[in-house]
């Protein structure tokens, strides 16, 4: 092709290459169509090598074919940087686009109001299989899959359940919010709220769904019933600066949504009653968040290091946290130890867990682990907490910590050399389910008392898994 020459770096030429070879699937404006959106925000998590590789060799078992031999090597290299560059015209996604994107497959009230299967609907698990973009529904009693939903490309943030566990809402990277009925095992409605979305939250009263976007910089409120658009909140701070949303949370005990913002030192609280944002000004941008069980306090960590405690009622900082490395507060959990509530969080940079007293905010223990990790999980009915070493060479191990002694008392290695992380318990706390996060991975089920493997269920890169009961009752052993 004529564009293979050394001077093909001209943006116009690359735009033409894109139009001729990619636009049919990825959209003329790179906003996505049958294939995913290809904006810089969309590709943020794709490593440089991975991006080069997908352009050359495609993705097996998908419509994405490799372009090695079709486009010249220099053009492929230039496409990589072109895809990382924002389009000349800022992409828009306004109220009209949002409304026009909505599909309702089953109107509310049109499906039977009882589960179509004979198992405990509160002990279902949803497993996100990120390899081929599926949601696997596991029966937590029999520990068997009962259904598999195809999802939009790349789900972001965890699935969120309605309080009765019947409905689940998921957000995709490209801004699609999908609502599934777990009792009838069907997709109910979908809408595209943005071009790049972080996550979704569902109000405890069952009325509202709030999505947090990075592109455009908005939050979008939907009616939970039919996913119709209720309101768009442009995220503009007190100083007039706009911000991407890091995440939105449902603060059920407060009857509000809370939004963490990525670019401005503010936290927004949006009560279900008024739907008007209340701005809490911080002295620094917080990157990573943990809420205590009553949602009275936020424990936050800043990019610069260090942590702080914000009292949401008072609307200001009440304590500093002495933390080293890069604690992953967002996946922290709490439990009671000698009558005191403690919080433990893994560390993304250091092989240690920090244990903090939730009254004095002092660090009561630092537990050495196999390496930097991402998650810690437990359950009210087990004496142990499980943590991974996912960010280290020991990423194939999980360590088991005694919650009273604050010591490592066991280790499991589901498959030597393969990444094992993210634990979730059955409703009764009897079994711990671990993800082998590989393309030909599995959910490995352990007896939570004996630490013996009970069974493994093959899955395609299973990442998170979510138990309906533990999530809807806001178990202190898991994130909400
Ligand atoms: C026939 C449809 C089709 C065409 C043509 C096509 N793609 Fe794709 N592309 C897809 C699909 C579908 C996926 C998602 C694959 C998956 O599930 O991982 C994809 C994935 C990708 C990804 C990975 C995105 C991510 O976030 O992981 C990139 C990058 C990409 N395509 C770039 C291109 C470029 C550049 C071209 C043109 C040179 C192109 N594609 C042409 C369908 C297509």
Coordinates of C-alpha atoms and ligand atoms in Angstrom, one line a residue:
X1 CA 0.0 0.0 0.0
X2 CA 1.2 3.5 -0.9
X3 CA 1.1 4.6 2.8
X4 CA 3.9 2.3 3.8
X5 CA 6.6 4.9 3.1
X6 CA 8.7 6.5 5.7
X7 CA 6.7 9.7 5.5
X8 CA 3.3 8.2 6.3
X9 CA 3.4 9.8 9.7
X10 CA 1.0 12.5 8.5
X11 CA -2.1 12.4 10.6
X12 CA -4.3 12.7 7.6
X13 CA -2.8 9.6 6.1
X14 CA -3.2 7.6 9.3
X15 CA -6.8 8.8 9.6
X16 CA -7.3 7.4 6.1
X17 CA -5.7 4.1 7.0
X18 CA -8.0 4.0 10.0
X19 CA -11.1 4.8 7.9
X20 CA -10.2 2.1 5.3
X21 CA -9.2 -0.7 7.7
X22 CA -10.7 -0.1 11.2
X23 CA -13.7 2.2 11.1
X24 CA -16.2 -0.4 10.0
X25 CA -15.8 -2.2 13.3
X26 CA -14.4 0.5 15.7
X27 CA -16.6 3.4 14.5
X28 CA -15.8 6.4 12.3
X29 CA -15.1 8.5 15.3
X30 CA -13.3 5.8 17.2
X31 CA -16.2 5.6 19.6
X32 CA -16.7 1.9 19.1
X33 CA -19.3 0.0 17.1
X34 CA -19.2 -3.8 16.8
X35 CA -15.6 -3.5 18.2
X36 CA -14.5 -1.5 21.2
X37 CA -13.8 2.2 21.4
X38 CA -10.2 3.1 20.4
X39 CA -9.7 6.5 22.2
X40 CA -6.6 7.1 24.3
X41 CA -8.8 6.7 27.4
X42 CA -10.0 3.4 26.2
X43 CA -6.5 2.1 25.6
X44 CA -5.1 3.4 28.9
X45 CA -4.7 0.0 30.5
X46 CA -3.3 -1.7 27.4
X47 CA 0.5 -2.0 27.7
X48 CA 2.6 -0.7 24.7
X49 CA 3.6 -4.2 23.7
X50 CA 0.1 -5.5 24.0
X51 CA -1.2 -2.7 21.7
X52 CA 1.5 -3.4 19.1
X53 CA 0.8 -7.1 19.4
X54 CA -3.0 -6.8 18.9
X55 CA -2.5 -4.7 15.7
X56 CA -0.1 -7.2 14.2
X57 CA -1.7 -10.5 15.3
X58 CA -5.3 -9.7 16.3
X59 CA -7.1 -11.5 19.1
X60 CA -7.7 -15.2 18.6
X61 CA -11.3 -16.3 18.4
X62 CA -12.6 -12.8 17.8
X63 CA -13.4 -10.6 14.8
X64 CA -10.1 -8.7 15.4
X65 CA -7.7 -10.0 12.7
X66 CA -4.0 -9.1 12.7
X67 CA -2.8 -6.5 10.2
X68 CA 0.8 -7.9 9.9
X69 CA 1.4 -8.3 6.2
X70 CA -1.7 -6.1 5.4
X71 CA -0.2 -2.8 6.6
X72 CA 3.5 -2.1 6.5
X73 CA 5.6 -2.2 9.7
X74 CA 6.1 1.6 9.8
X75 CA 2.4 2.2 9.4
X76 CA 1.6 -0.2 12.2
X77 CA 4.0 1.6 14.4
X78 CA 2.6 5.0 13.6
X79 CA -1.0 3.7 14.1
X80 CA 0.0 2.7 17.7
X81 CA 0.9 6.3 18.5
X82 CA -2.0 7.7 16.5
X83 CA -4.4 5.6 18.6
X84 CA -2.8 7.0 21.8
X85 CA -3.5 10.6 20.6
X86 CA -6.8 12.3 21.2
X87 CA -8.9 13.0 18.0
X88 CA -8.7 16.6 16.8
X89 CA -12.3 17.2 17.7
X90 CA -13.2 16.3 21.3
X91 CA -15.6 13.4 21.2
X92 CA -19.1 14.2 22.5
X93 CA -21.7 12.1 24.3
X94 CA -24.7 14.2 25.2
X95 CA -28.1 13.5 26.7
X96 CA -29.5 12.8 23.2
X97 CA -26.8 10.2 22.5
X98 CA -27.5 8.6 25.8
X99 CA -31.2 8.5 25.3
X100 CA -30.9 7.2 21.8
X101 CA -28.6 4.3 22.9
X102 CA -31.1 2.8 25.3
X103 CA -32.8 -0.6 24.6
X104 CA -35.3 -2.2 26.9
X105 CA -35.6 -5.9 26.2
X106 CA -38.0 -6.8 29.0
X107 CA -40.2 -4.0 30.5
X108 CA -40.3 -4.1 34.3
X109 CA -43.1 -6.4 35.6
X110 CA -43.1 -8.4 32.4
X111 CA -41.0 -11.3 33.8
X112 CA -41.9 -13.8 36.6
X113 CA -41.1 -12.5 40.1
X114 CA -39.5 -15.7 41.4
X115 CA -36.3 -17.5 40.5
X116 CA -36.5 -19.9 37.5
X117 CA -34.2 -22.3 39.2
X118 CA -34.2 -24.4 42.3
X119 CA -31.3 -23.1 44.4
X120 CA -30.7 -20.4 46.9
X121 CA -30.8 -17.2 44.9
X122 CA -28.8 -15.3 47.6
X123 CA -25.9 -17.8 47.3
X124 CA -25.3 -17.2 43.6
X125 CA -22.0 -15.9 42.5
X126 CA -21.2 -13.8 39.5
X127 CA -17.8 -14.4 38.0
X128 CA -16.4 -11.9 35.6
X129 CA -14.6 -13.9 32.9
X130 CA -12.6 -11.1 31.3
X131 CA -10.9 -13.3 28.6
X132 CA -14.0 -13.6 26.5
X133 CA -16.2 -11.0 28.1
X134 CA -18.7 -13.1 30.0
X135 CA -20.5 -13.2 33.3
X136 CA -20.7 -16.7 34.7
X137 CA -23.5 -17.4 37.2
X138 CA -22.4 -19.9 39.8
X139 CA -24.7 -21.8 42.1
X140 CA -22.9 -21.3 45.5
X141 CA -24.6 -24.4 47.1
X142 CA -23.7 -26.9 44.4
X143 CA -20.6 -25.0 43.3
X144 CA -21.6 -25.4 39.7
X145 CA -22.1 -22.8 36.9
X146 CA -25.8 -22.5 36.0
X147 CA -25.6 -19.8 33.3
X148 CA -23.2 -17.7 31.2
X149 CA -24.1 -14.2 29.9
X150 CA -22.1 -12.6 27.1
X151 CA -21.3 -9.0 28.2
X152 CA -20.2 -5.8 26.6
X153 CA -16.4 -5.5 26.0
X154 CA -14.4 -5.1 29.2
X155 CA -16.5 -4.7 32.3
X156 CA -15.2 -2.1 34.7
X157 CA -15.8 -2.0 38.5
X158 CA -17.8 -4.8 40.2
X159 CA -21.3 -5.8 39.3
X160 CA -23.8 -4.2 41.7
X161 CA -26.9 -6.0 42.9
X162 CA -30.4 -4.7 43.8
X163 CA -31.0 -5.3 47.5
X164 CA -33.2 -8.4 47.0
X165 CA -30.4 -9.8 44.8
X166 CA -32.7 -10.1 41.7
X167 CA -31.1 -7.6 39.5
X168 CA -27.5 -6.9 38.7
X169 CA -26.0 -3.8 37.0
X170 CA -22.7 -3.7 35.3
X171 CA -20.7 -1.0 33.6
X172 CA -18.3 -1.6 30.6
X173 CA -15.2 0.3 29.9
X174 CA -16.9 2.0 26.9
X175 CA -19.8 3.3 28.9
X176 CA -22.5 0.7 28.5
X177 CA -24.6 0.0 31.6
X178 CA -26.4 -3.3 31.4
X179 CA -29.1 -4.6 33.7
X180 CA -29.6 -8.4 34.1
X181 CA -32.4 -10.3 35.8
X182 CA -30.7 -13.1 37.7
X183 CA -34.0 -14.8 38.6
X184 CA -34.9 -15.1 34.9
X185 CA -31.3 -15.3 33.7
X186 CA -31.8 -12.6 31.0
X187 CA -30.6 -9.2 30.0
X188 CA -33.3 -6.6 30.8
X189 CA -32.0 -3.3 29.5
X190 CA -28.9 -1.4 28.3
X191 CA -27.9 2.2 27.8
X192 CA -24.6 3.9 26.9
X193 CA -23.9 6.7 29.5
X194 CA -20.5 7.8 28.3
X195 CA -17.4 6.9 26.2
X196 CA -15.2 5.8 29.1
X197 CA -16.7 4.8 32.3
X198 CA -15.2 3.8 35.7
X199 CA -18.0 2.0 37.5
X200 CA -21.6 2.0 38.5
X201 CA -23.5 2.1 41.9
X202 CA -27.0 1.2 42.8
X203 CA -29.0 3.0 45.5
X204 CA -30.0 0.9 48.4
X205 CA -33.7 2.0 48.0
X206 CA -33.7 0.4 44.5
X207 CA -34.6 3.6 42.7
X208 CA -31.4 4.8 41.1
X209 CA -28.3 3.8 39.3
X210 CA -25.3 6.2 39.2
X211 CA -22.4 5.9 36.7
X212 CA -19.1 7.6 37.0
X213 CA -17.4 8.6 33.8
X214 CA -13.9 9.7 32.7
X215 CA -15.1 10.7 29.3
X216 CA -17.0 13.0 29.2
X217 CA -16.3 14.1 32.8
X218 CA -19.7 13.5 34.1
X219 CA -21.8 11.4 36.4
X220 CA -25.0 10.0 35.0
X221 CA -28.1 9.1 37.0
X222 CA -30.5 6.5 35.7
X223 CA -33.8 5.1 36.9
X224 CA -33.0 1.6 38.1
X225 CA -36.3 0.4 36.8
X226 CA -35.8 0.9 33.0
X227 CA -32.4 2.6 32.9
X228 CA -33.9 5.7 31.5
X229 CA -31.8 8.9 31.8
X230 CA -32.7 11.0 34.9
X231 CA -29.9 13.5 35.1
X232 CA -26.3 14.3 34.0
X233 CA -23.9 15.9 36.5
X234 CA -21.0 17.7 34.9
X235 CA -18.1 17.1 37.3
X236 CA -16.8 20.7 37.8
X237 CA -15.1 21.6 41.0
X238 CA -15.3 24.7 43.1
X239 CA -12.4 26.3 41.2
X240 CA -14.1 25.7 37.9
X241 CA -11.8 22.8 37.0
X242 CA -13.4 19.6 35.7
X243 CA -12.5 16.2 36.8
X244 CA -12.6 12.6 35.8
X245 CA -14.5 10.3 38.3
X246 CA -12.4 7.7 40.0
X247 CA -15.4 5.7 41.3
X248 CA -18.9 6.1 42.6
X249 CA -20.1 4.3 45.7
X250 CA -23.5 3.6 47.2
X251 CA -23.3 4.7 50.9
X252 CA -26.4 2.8 51.9
X253 CA -26.3 3.7 55.7
X254 CA -26.2 7.4 54.7
X255 CA -28.8 7.1 52.0
X256 CA -26.5 8.7 49.4
X257 CA -24.0 8.1 46.6
X258 CA -20.4 9.2 47.1
X259 CA -18.1 10.1 44.3
X260 CA -14.3 10.0 44.4
X261 CA -12.8 12.4 41.9
X262 CA -9.5 11.9 40.2
X263 CA -8.3 15.4 39.3
X264 CA -9.7 17.8 42.0
X265 CA -9.4 17.6 45.8
X266 CA -13.1 17.1 46.4
X267 CA -15.5 14.3 47.3
X268 CA -19.1 14.6 46.3
X269 CA -22.0 13.2 48.3
X270 CA -25.4 12.9 46.5
X271 CA -28.3 12.1 48.8
X272 CA -31.1 10.0 47.2
X273 CA -33.6 12.4 48.8
X274 CA -32.4 15.6 47.1
X275 CA -30.1 14.3 44.3
X276 CA -28.1 17.6 44.8
X277 CA -24.4 17.2 45.2
X278 CA -22.8 18.2 48.5
X279 CA -19.1 19.1 48.0
X280 CA -16.6 18.1 50.6
X281 CA -13.3 19.9 50.0
X282 CA -10.1 18.0 50.7
X283 CA -6.5 19.3 51.0
X284 CA -5.2 16.8 48.4
X285 CA -6.6 14.5 45.7
X286 CA -7.3 11.1 47.1
X287 CA -6.6 8.1 44.8
X288 CA -7.8 5.2 46.8
X289 CA -10.7 4.9 49.2
X290 CA -12.0 2.8 52.0
X291 CA -15.3 3.4 53.8
X292 CA -15.9 2.2 57.4
X293 CA -19.0 0.0 57.8
X294 CA -21.4 2.9 58.8
X295 CA -20.0 5.0 55.9
X296 CA -19.1 7.7 58.4
X297 CA -15.4 7.9 57.6
X298 CA -13.3 7.6 54.4
X299 CA -9.8 6.4 54.7
X300 CA -7.9 7.7 51.7
X301 CA -4.5 7.5 50.3
X302 CA -2.9 10.1 48.1
X303 CA -0.6 9.7 45.1
X304 CA 2.2 11.5 47.0
X305 CA 2.0 8.9 49.8
X306 CA 0.5 8.9 53.2
X307 CA -3.1 8.6 54.2
X308 CA -5.9 10.5 55.9
X309 CA -9.2 10.0 57.6
X310 CA -12.1 12.2 56.5
X311 CA -15.2 12.5 58.6
X312 CA -18.1 12.7 56.1
X313 CA -20.5 14.3 58.6
X314 CA -18.1 17.0 59.7
X315 CA -16.8 17.3 56.1
X316 CA -13.1 17.5 56.9
X317 CA -10.0 15.5 57.8
X318 CA -9.9 14.1 61.4
X319 CA -6.6 12.2 61.4
X320 CA -3.5 11.3 59.4
X321 CA -2.6 7.6 58.8
X322 CA 1.0 6.5 59.1
X323 CA 1.3 4.2 56.0
X324 CA 4.3 3.3 54.0
X325 CA 4.6 2.0 50.4
X326 CA 1.4 2.2 48.5
X327 CA -1.4 0.7 50.6
X328 CA -4.4 -0.5 48.6
X329 CA -7.1 0.9 50.9
X330 CA -9.8 0.3 48.4
X331 CA -9.6 -3.4 48.9
X332 CA -9.4 -3.2 52.7
X333 CA -11.7 -5.2 55.0
X334 CA -12.6 -4.9 58.7
X335 CA -13.2 -7.3 61.6
X336 CA -13.3 -7.3 65.4
X337 CA -10.3 -8.2 67.4
X338 CA -10.5 -8.1 71.2
X339 CA -13.5 -5.9 71.1
X340 CA -11.8 -3.4 68.7
X341 CA -12.6 -2.9 65.1
X342 CA -9.6 -3.2 62.9
X343 CA -9.0 -2.6 59.2
X344 CA -6.4 -4.5 57.1
X345 CA -5.2 -3.5 53.6
X346 CA -2.7 -5.0 51.2
X347 CA 0.2 -3.0 49.8
X348 CA 0.8 -2.6 46.0
X349 CA 4.5 -1.7 46.5
X350 CA 5.6 -3.7 49.6
X351 CA 5.1 -7.3 50.8
X352 CA 3.1 -6.3 53.8
X353 CA -0.4 -5.9 55.2
X354 CA -1.2 -2.9 57.4
X355 CA -3.7 -3.3 60.2
X356 CA -5.3 -0.1 61.5
X357 CA -7.4 0.4 64.7
X358 CA -10.6 2.0 63.5
X359 CA -11.0 4.2 66.6
X360 CA -7.5 5.5 67.3
X361 CA -6.5 5.3 63.6
X362 CA -3.1 3.9 64.8
X363 CA -1.3 1.1 62.9
X364 CA -1.6 -1.9 65.3
X365 CA 0.4 -4.4 63.1
X366 CA 2.4 -4.7 59.9
X367 CA 2.2 -8.3 58.7
X368 CA 5.0 -9.4 56.3
X369 CA 3.7 -11.3 53.3
X370 CA 5.1 -13.0 50.2
X371 CA 5.1 -9.8 48.2
X372 CA 3.0 -6.8 47.1
X373 CA -0.6 -7.8 46.7
X374 CA -3.9 -6.5 45.5
X375 CA -6.8 -8.0 47.6
X376 CA -7.5 -9.2 51.1
X377 CA -10.8 -11.0 51.8
X378 CA -12.6 -12.7 54.7
X379 CA -16.0 -13.5 56.0
X380 CA -17.8 -13.1 59.4
X381 CA -17.9 -16.9 59.8
X382 CA -14.1 -17.6 59.3
X383 CA -11.2 -16.9 61.6
X384 CA -8.9 -16.3 58.6
X385 CA -8.3 -13.5 56.0
X386 CA -6.8 -14.4 52.6
X387 CA -4.4 -12.2 50.7
X388 CA -2.4 -12.5 47.4
X389 CA 1.0 -11.5 46.3
X390 CA -0.2 -10.7 42.8
X391 CA 2.3 -7.9 42.1
X392 CA 5.3 -10.0 42.9
X393 CA 7.2 -13.2 41.6
X394 CA 5.1 -15.1 44.2
X395 CA 1.9 -14.2 42.4
X396 CA 0.9 -17.9 42.5
X397 CA 0.5 -18.0 46.2
X398 CA -2.2 -16.9 48.6
X399 CA -1.4 -16.5 52.3
X400 CA -3.9 -17.1 55.1
X401 CA -3.8 -14.8 58.1
X402 CA -5.3 -15.5 61.5
X403 CA -7.5 -12.5 62.3
X404 CA -6.8 -12.6 66.0
X405 CA -3.1 -13.4 66.1
X406 CA -2.4 -11.2 63.1
X407 CA 0.0 -13.8 61.7
X408 CA 0.3 -15.8 58.6
X409 CA -0.8 -19.3 59.5
X410 CA -1.1 -21.0 56.0
X411 CA -0.3 -20.8 52.3
X412 CA -2.0 -22.2 49.3
X413 CA -0.6 -22.4 45.7
X414 CA -3.5 -23.4 43.4
X415 CA -1.2 -23.8 40.3
X416 CA 2.6 -23.2 40.5
X417 CA 3.6 -20.3 38.3
X418 CA 0.1 -19.1 37.6
X419 CA -1.5 -15.9 39.0
X420 CA -3.9 -16.6 41.8
X421 CA -5.9 -13.8 43.5
X422 CA -9.2 -12.4 44.6
X423 CA -11.0 -14.6 47.1
X424 CA -14.7 -14.5 47.8
X425 CA -16.6 -16.7 50.3
X426 CA -19.9 -18.6 50.0
X427 CA -22.8 -17.1 51.8
X428 CA -22.1 -19.2 54.9
X429 CA -18.3 -18.6 54.8
X430 CA -17.6 -22.3 54.4
X431 CA -15.8 -22.2 51.1
X432 CA -13.3 -19.7 49.7
X433 CA -13.3 -19.3 45.9
X434 CA -10.0 -18.2 44.3
X435 CA -9.4 -17.0 40.7
X436 CA -6.7 -18.4 38.6
X437 CA -6.5 -15.3 36.4
X438 CA -5.3 -16.9 33.2
X439 CA -6.8 -17.5 29.8
X440 CA -7.3 -21.1 30.6
X441 CA -7.8 -20.4 34.2
X442 CA -10.3 -21.6 36.8
X443 CA -12.2 -20.9 39.9
X444 CA -10.5 -23.0 42.6
X445 CA -12.7 -23.8 45.6
X446 CA -11.1 -24.3 49.0
X447 CA -12.6 -25.5 52.2
X448 CA -12.1 -22.4 54.3
X449 CA -11.4 -24.3 57.5
X450 CA -9.0 -27.0 56.3
X451 CA -7.6 -25.1 53.4
X452 CA -8.0 -28.2 51.2
X453 CA -9.0 -27.8 47.6
X454 CA -12.5 -29.0 47.0
X455 CA -12.9 -28.6 43.2
X456 CA -11.9 -26.4 40.2
X457 CA -14.2 -24.9 37.6
X458 CA -12.5 -24.0 34.3
X459 CA -13.0 -20.4 33.2
X460 CA -11.6 -17.9 30.7
X461 CA -9.4 -15.5 32.7
X462 CA -11.8 -15.1 35.7
X463 CA -11.0 -11.9 37.5
X464 CA -13.5 -10.9 40.2
X465 CA -16.3 -12.9 41.7
X466 CA -19.2 -11.6 43.7
X467 CA -21.5 -13.4 46.1
X468 CA -25.1 -12.0 46.1
X469 CA -25.6 -12.4 49.9
X470 CA -22.2 -11.1 50.9
X471 CA -22.5 -8.1 48.7
X472 CA -26.1 -7.2 49.5
X473 CA -25.6 -7.5 53.2
X474 CA -22.4 -5.6 52.9
X475 CA -20.2 -8.2 54.6
X476 CA -17.3 -6.6 56.4
X477 CA -15.0 -9.3 54.7
X478 CA -15.4 -8.0 51.2
X479 CA -15.6 -4.7 49.4
X480 CA -19.0 -3.3 48.5
Ligands
LIG1 C1 -13.9 -6.9 11.6 C2 -14.0 -6.0 12.7 C3 -12.7 -5.3 13.1 C4 -11.8 -4.6 12.3 C5 -11.9 -4.4 10.8 C6 -10.8 -4.1 13.2 N1 -11.1 -4.5 14.5 FE1 -10.0 -4.1 16.1 N2 -11.2 -5.2 17.2 C7 -12.3 -5.8 16.8 C8 -12.9 -6.5 17.9 C9 -14.2 -7.3 17.9 C10 -12.1 -6.3 19.0 C11 -12.3 -6.9 20.4 C12 -11.5 -8.2 20.6 C13 -11.6 -8.8 21.9 O1 -12.7 -9.3 22.3 O2 -10.6 -8.8 22.7 C14 -11.0 -5.5 18.6 C15 -10.0 -5.1 19.4 C16 -9.0 -4.2 19.0 C17 -8.0 -3.6 19.9 C18 -7.8 -3.9 21.3 C19 -8.7 -3.0 22.2 C20 -8.5 -3.3 23.7 O3 -8.8 -2.4 24.4 O4 -8.1 -4.4 24.1 C21 -7.3 -2.7 19.2 C22 -6.2 -1.8 19.7 C23 -7.9 -2.7 17.8 N3 -8.9 -3.6 17.7 C24 -7.4 -1.9 16.8 C25 -7.8 -2.0 15.5 C26 -7.2 -1.3 14.4 C27 -6.2 -0.2 14.6 C28 -7.9 -1.7 13.3 C29 -7.6 -1.3 11.9 C30 -6.2 -1.3 11.4 C31 -8.8 -2.7 13.7 N4 -8.8 -2.9 15.0 C32 -9.7 -3.3 12.8 C33 -12.9 -5.8 15.6 C34 -12.2 -5.2 14.5

